[in-house]
mmCIF file of C-alpha atoms and ligand atoms in Angstrom:
data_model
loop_
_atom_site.group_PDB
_atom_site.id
_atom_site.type_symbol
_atom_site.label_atom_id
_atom_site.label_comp_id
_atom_site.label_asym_id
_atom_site.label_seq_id
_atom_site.Cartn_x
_atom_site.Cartn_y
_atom_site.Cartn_z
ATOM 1 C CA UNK A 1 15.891 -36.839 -53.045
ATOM 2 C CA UNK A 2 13.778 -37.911 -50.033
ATOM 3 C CA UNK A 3 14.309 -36.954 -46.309
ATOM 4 C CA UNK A 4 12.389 -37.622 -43.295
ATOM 5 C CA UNK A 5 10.379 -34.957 -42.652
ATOM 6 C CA UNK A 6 12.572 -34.066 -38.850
ATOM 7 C CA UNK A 7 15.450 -33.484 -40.516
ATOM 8 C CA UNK A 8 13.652 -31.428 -43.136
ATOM 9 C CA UNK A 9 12.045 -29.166 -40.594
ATOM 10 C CA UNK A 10 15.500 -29.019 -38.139
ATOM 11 C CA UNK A 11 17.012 -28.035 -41.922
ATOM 12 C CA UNK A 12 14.318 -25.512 -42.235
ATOM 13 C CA UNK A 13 15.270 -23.864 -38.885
ATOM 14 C CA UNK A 14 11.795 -24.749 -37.630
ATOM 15 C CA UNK A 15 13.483 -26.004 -34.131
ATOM 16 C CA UNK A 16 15.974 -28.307 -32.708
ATOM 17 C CA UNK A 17 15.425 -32.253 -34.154
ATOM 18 C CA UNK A 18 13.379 -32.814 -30.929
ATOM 19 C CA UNK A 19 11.439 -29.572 -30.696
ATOM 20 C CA UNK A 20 9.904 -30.789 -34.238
ATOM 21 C CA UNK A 21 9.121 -34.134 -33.340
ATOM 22 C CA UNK A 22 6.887 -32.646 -30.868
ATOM 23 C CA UNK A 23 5.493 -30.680 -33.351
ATOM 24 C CA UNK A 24 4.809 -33.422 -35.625
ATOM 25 C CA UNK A 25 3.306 -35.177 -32.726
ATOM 26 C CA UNK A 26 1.221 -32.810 -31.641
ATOM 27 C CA UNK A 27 -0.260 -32.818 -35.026
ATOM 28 C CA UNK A 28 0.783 -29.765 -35.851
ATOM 29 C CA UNK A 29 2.563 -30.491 -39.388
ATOM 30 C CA UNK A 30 0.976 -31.584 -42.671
ATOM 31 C CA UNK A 31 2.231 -32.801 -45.915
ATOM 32 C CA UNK A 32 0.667 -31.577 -48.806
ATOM 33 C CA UNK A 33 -2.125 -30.836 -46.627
ATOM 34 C CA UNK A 34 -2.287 -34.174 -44.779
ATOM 35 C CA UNK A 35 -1.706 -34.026 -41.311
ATOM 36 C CA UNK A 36 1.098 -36.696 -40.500
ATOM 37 C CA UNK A 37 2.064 -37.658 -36.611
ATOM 38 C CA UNK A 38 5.273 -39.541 -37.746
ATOM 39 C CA UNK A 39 8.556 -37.914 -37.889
ATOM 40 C CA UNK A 40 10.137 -40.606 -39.660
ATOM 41 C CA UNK A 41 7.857 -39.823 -42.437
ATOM 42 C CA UNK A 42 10.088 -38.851 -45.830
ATOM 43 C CA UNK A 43 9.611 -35.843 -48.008
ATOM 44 C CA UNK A 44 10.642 -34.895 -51.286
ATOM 45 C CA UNK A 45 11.936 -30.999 -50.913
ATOM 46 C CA UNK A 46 11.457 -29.829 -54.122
ATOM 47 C CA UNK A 47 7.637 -31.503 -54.705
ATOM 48 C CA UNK A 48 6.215 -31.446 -51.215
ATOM 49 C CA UNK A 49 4.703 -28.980 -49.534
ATOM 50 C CA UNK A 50 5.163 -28.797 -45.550
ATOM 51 C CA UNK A 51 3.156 -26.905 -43.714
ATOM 52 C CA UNK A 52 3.724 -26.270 -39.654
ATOM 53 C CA UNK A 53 0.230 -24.729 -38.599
ATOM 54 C CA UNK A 54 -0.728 -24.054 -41.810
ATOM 55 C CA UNK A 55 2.113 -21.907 -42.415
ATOM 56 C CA UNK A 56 4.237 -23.540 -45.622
ATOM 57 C CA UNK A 57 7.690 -24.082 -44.442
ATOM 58 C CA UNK A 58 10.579 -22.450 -46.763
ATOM 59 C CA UNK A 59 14.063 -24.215 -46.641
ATOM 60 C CA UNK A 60 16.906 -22.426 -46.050
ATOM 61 C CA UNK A 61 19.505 -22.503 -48.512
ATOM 62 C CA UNK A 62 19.749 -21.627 -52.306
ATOM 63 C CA UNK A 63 18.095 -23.887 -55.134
ATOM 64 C CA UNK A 64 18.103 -23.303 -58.658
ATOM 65 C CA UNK A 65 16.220 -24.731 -61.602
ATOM 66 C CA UNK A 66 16.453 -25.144 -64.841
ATOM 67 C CA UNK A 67 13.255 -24.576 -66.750
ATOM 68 C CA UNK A 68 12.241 -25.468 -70.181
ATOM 69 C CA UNK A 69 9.576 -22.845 -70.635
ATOM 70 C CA UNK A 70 7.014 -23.319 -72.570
ATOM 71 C CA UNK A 71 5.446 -20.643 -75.193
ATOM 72 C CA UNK A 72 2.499 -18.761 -73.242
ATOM 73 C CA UNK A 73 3.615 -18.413 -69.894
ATOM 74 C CA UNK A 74 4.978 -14.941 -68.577
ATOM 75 C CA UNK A 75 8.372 -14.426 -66.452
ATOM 76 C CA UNK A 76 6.407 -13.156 -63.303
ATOM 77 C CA UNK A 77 6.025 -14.122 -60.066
ATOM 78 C CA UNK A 78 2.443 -13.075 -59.978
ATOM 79 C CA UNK A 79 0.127 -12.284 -63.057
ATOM 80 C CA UNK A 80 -3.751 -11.187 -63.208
ATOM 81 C CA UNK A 81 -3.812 -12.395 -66.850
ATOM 82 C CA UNK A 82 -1.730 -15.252 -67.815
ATOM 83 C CA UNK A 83 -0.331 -17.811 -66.447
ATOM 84 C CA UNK A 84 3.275 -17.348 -65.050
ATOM 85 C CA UNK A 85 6.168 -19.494 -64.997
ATOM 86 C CA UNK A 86 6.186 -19.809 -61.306
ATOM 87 C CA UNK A 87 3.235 -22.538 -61.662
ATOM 88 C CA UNK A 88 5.929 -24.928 -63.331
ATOM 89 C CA UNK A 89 8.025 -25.353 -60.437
ATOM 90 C CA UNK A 90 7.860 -25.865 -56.424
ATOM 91 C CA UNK A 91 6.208 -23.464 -54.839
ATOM 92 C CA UNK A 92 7.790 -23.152 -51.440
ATOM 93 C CA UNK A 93 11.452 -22.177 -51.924
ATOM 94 C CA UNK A 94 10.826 -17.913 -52.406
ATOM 95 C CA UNK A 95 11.713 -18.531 -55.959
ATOM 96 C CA UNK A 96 11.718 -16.015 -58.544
ATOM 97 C CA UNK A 97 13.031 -15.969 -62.107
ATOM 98 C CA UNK A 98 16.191 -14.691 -63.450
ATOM 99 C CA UNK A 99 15.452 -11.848 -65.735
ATOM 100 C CA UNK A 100 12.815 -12.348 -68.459
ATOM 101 C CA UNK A 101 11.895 -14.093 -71.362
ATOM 102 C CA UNK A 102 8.919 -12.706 -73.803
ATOM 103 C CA UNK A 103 5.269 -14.183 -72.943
ATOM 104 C CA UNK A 104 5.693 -16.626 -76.857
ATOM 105 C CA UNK A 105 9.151 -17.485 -76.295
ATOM 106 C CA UNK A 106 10.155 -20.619 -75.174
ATOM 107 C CA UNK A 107 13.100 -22.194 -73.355
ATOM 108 C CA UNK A 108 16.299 -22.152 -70.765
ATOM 109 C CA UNK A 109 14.829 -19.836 -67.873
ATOM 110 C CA UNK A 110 16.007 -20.210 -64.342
ATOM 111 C CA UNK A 111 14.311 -19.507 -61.601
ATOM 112 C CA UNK A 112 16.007 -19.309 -58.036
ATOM 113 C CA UNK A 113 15.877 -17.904 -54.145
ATOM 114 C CA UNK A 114 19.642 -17.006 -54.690
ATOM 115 C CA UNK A 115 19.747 -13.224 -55.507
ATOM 116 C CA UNK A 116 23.201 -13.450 -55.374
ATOM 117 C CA UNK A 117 23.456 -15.828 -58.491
ATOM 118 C CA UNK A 118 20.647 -14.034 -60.542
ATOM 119 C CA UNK A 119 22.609 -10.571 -60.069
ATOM 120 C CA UNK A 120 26.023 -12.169 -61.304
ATOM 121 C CA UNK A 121 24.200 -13.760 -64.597
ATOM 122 C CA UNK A 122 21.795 -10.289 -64.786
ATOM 123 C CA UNK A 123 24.593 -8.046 -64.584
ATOM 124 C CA UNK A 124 25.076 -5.689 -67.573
ATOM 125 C CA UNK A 125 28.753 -5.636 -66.729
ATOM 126 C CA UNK A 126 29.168 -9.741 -66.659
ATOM 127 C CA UNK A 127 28.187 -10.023 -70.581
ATOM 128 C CA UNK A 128 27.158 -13.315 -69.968
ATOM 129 C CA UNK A 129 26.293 -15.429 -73.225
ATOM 130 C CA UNK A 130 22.762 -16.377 -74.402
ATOM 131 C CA UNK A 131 22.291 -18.158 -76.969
ATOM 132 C CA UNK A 132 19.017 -17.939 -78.956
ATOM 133 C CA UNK A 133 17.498 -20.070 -82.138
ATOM 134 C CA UNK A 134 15.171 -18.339 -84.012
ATOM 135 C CA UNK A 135 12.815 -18.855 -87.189
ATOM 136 C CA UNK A 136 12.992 -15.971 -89.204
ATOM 137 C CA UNK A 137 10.031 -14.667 -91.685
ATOM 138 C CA UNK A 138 12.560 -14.781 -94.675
ATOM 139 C CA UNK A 139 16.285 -16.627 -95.378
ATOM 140 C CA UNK A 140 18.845 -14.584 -93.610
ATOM 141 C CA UNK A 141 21.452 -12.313 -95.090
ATOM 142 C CA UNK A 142 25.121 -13.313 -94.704
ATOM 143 C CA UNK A 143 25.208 -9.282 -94.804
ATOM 144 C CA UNK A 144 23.521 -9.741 -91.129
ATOM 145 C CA UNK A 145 26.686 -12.022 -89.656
ATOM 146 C CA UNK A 146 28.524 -8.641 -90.114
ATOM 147 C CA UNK A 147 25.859 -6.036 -89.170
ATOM 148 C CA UNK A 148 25.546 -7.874 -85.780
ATOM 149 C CA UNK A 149 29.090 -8.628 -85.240
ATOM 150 C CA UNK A 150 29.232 -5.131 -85.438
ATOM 151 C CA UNK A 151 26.722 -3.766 -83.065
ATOM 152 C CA UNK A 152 23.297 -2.948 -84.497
ATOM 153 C CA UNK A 153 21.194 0.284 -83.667
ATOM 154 C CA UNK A 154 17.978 -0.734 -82.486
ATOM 155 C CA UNK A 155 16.563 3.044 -81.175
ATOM 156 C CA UNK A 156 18.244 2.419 -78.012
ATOM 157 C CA UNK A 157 20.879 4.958 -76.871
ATOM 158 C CA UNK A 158 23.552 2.419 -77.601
ATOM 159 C CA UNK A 159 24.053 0.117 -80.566
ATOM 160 C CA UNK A 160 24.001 -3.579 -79.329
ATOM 161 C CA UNK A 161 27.274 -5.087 -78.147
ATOM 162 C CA UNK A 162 28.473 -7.238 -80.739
ATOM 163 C CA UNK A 163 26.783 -10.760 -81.166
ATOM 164 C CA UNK A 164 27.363 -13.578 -83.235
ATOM 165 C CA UNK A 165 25.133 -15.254 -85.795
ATOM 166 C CA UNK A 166 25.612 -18.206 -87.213
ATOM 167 C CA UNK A 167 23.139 -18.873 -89.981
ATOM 168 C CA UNK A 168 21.964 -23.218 -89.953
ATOM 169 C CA UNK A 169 22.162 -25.170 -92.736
ATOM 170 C CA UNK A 170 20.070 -28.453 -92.691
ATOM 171 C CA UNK A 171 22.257 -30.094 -90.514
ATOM 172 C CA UNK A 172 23.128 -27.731 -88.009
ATOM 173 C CA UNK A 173 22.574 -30.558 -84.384
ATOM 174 C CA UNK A 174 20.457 -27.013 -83.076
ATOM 175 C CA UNK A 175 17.590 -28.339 -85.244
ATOM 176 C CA UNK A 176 16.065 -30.778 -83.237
ATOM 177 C CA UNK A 177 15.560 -27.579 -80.730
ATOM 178 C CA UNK A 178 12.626 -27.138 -83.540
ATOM 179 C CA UNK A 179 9.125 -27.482 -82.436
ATOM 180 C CA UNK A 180 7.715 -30.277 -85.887
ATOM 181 C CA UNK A 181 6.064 -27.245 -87.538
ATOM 182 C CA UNK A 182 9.258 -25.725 -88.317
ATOM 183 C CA UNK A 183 11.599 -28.495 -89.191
ATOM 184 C CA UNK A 184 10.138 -27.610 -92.652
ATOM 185 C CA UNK A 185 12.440 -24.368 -93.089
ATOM 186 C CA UNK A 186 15.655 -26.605 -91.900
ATOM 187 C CA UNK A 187 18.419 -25.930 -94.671
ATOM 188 C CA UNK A 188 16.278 -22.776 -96.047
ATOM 189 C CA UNK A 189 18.616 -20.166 -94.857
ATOM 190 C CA UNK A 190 15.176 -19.159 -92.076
ATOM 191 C CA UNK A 191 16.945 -21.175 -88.774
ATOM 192 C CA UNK A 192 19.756 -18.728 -87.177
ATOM 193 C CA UNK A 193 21.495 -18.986 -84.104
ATOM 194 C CA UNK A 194 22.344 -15.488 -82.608
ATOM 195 C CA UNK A 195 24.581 -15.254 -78.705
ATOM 196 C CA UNK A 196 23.936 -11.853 -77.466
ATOM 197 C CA UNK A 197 25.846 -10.798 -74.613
ATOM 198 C CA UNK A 198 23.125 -8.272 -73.045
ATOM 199 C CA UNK A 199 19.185 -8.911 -71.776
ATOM 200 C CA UNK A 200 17.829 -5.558 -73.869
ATOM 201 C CA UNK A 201 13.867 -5.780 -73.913
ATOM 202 C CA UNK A 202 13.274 -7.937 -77.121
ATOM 203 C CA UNK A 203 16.623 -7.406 -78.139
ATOM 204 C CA UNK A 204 16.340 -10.706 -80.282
ATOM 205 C CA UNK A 205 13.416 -9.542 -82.261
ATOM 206 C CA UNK A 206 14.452 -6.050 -82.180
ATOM 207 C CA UNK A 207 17.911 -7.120 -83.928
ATOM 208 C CA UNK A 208 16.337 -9.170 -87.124
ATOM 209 C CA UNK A 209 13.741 -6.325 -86.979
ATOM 210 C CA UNK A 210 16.349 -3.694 -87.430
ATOM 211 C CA UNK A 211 17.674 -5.661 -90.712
ATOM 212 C CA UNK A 212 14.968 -6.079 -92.238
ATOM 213 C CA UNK A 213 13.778 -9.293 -90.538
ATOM 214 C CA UNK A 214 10.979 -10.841 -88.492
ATOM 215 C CA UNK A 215 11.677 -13.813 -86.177
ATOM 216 C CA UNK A 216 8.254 -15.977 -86.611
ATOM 217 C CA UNK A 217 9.686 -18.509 -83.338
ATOM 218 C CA UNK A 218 12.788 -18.003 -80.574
ATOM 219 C CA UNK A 219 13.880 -20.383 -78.290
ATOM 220 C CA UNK A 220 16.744 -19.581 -75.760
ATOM 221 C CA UNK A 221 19.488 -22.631 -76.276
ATOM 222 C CA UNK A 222 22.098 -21.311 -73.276
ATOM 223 C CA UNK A 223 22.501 -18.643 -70.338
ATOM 224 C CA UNK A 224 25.908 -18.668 -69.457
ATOM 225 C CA UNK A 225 27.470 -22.260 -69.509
ATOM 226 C CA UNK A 226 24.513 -23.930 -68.996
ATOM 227 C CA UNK A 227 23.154 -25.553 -72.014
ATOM 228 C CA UNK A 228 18.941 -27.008 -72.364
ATOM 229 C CA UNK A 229 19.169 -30.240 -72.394
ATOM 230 C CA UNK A 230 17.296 -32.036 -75.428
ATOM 231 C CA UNK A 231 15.875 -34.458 -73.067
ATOM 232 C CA UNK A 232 14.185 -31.853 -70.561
ATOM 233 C CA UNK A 233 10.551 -31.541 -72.107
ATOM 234 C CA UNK A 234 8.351 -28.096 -72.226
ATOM 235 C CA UNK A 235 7.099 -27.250 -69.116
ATOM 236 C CA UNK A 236 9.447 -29.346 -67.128
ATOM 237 C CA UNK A 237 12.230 -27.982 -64.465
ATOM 238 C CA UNK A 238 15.345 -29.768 -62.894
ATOM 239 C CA UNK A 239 17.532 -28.570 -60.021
ATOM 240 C CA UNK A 240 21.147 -27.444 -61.931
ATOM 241 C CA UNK A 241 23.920 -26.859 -59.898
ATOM 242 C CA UNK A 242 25.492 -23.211 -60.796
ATOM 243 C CA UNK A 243 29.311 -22.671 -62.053
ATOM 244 C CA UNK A 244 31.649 -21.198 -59.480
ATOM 245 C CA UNK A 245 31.260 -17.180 -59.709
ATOM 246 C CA UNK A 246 34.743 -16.980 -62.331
ATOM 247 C CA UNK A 247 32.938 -18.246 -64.732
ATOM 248 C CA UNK A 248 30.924 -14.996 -64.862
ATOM 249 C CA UNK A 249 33.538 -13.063 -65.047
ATOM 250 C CA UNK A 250 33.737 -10.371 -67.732
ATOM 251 C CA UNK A 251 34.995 -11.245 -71.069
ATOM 252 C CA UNK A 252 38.566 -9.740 -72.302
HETATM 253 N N1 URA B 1 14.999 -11.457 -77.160
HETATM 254 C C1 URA B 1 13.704 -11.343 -77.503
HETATM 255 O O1 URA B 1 13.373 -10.649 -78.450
HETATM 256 N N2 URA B 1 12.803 -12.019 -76.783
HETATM 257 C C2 URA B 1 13.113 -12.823 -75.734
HETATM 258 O O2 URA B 1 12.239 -13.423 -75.130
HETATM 259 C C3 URA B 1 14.465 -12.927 -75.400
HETATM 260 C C4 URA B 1 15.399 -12.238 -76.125
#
């Protein structure tokens, strides 16, 4: 969505419509470095950077996005080592992403400026659902449906919650999630999809571990009701619209 760039300041609570047009004229405001004298000039919010005075303007308001991370990118906002998941999306909205997702694994992340949103689908009260698909180093038990439905101890003080597994057969639709190289183990038993209801540290990997299992690749599917969409490509981020607060509410 474009707007002209007075509106976009006014909206940014830079000054009243007119007090930024003198800005603008003055020469005062650039656009992605570019100093522009017109105020009916448009802008793109989420790809443009505006600076007034070199300072680069924030907007107001909340924005989330949906981000299909891709494998070797860490859930930071700042990192001396790797790269961080911050360099996939705009960089002037405060953002910061909600909880964590391990440096090789790769999709649904969100990253926001609305602390109020990333508490509600954080909270360890909430149990909101993620679902994961992951590759595992040998064919899964049915043994393990039961075992995690259960609650598994993982050396944390508590078991897991329960979660649910569901183990894919070769035509499970979650398969074309797969990266090529491991459409190969489709219909060997390796593919499982597991919905946790906590964010333990690893808990994924942890969970197969503590079975007997590795997981080789793991790819988060959902957070919550939102669902990756096939169509949104590693690496790329879209602006999602959040469910009312209900829908976080905690499970009977
Ligand atoms: N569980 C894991 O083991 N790793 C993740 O990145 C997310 C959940």
């Amino acid at each position: 969505m474009q707007i002209r760039l007075d509106k976009f300041l006014a909206d940014a609570g830079i000054g009243t419509r007119s007090e930024v047009k003198n800005l603008i004229k003055r020469k005062a405001v650039t656009i992605n470095g570019i100093c522009v004298a017109k105020p009916e000039m448009k802008v793109t919010p989420d790809a443009d950077e505006v600076a007034v005075n070199g300072n680069l303007v924030t907007m107001r308001g909340s924005v989330t996005y949906m981000l299909h991370k891709p494998a070797g990118y860490v859930c930071a906002v700042k990192d001396d080592r790797f790269p961080t998941v911050m360099e996939l999306v705009p960089q002037n909205r405060d953002l910061f992403p909600v909880g964590r997702l391990d440096k090789d694994t790769e999709g649904l992340l969100l990253i926001t400026n609305d602390g109020g949103m990333a508490h509600r689908m954080l909270s360890p009260h909430r149990h909101v659902d993620k679902t994961y698909l992951a590759v595992l180093d040998h064919p899964a038990e049915k043994a393990y449906i039961t075992l995690f439905s259960a609650g598994v101890d993982i050396g944390d003080e508590t078991p897991t919650l329960p979660a649910r597994l569901m183990i894919c057969d070769g035509e499970s639709p979650e398969l074309d999630y797969l990266p090529k190289e491991y459409r190969i183990y489709a219909g060997s038993g390796r593919v499982a999809l597991l919905t946790i209801h906590e964010g333990r540290y690893h808990q994924v990997k942890r969970m197969f571990h503590a079975v007997g299992n590795e997981v080789l690749y793991l790819k988060r599917l959902s957070f919550g009701s939102l669902v990756l969409p096939l169509s949104l490509k590693k690496g790329e981020a879209i602006c999602v619209e959040l469910p009312k607060p209900e829908m976080f509410l905690k499970r009977p």
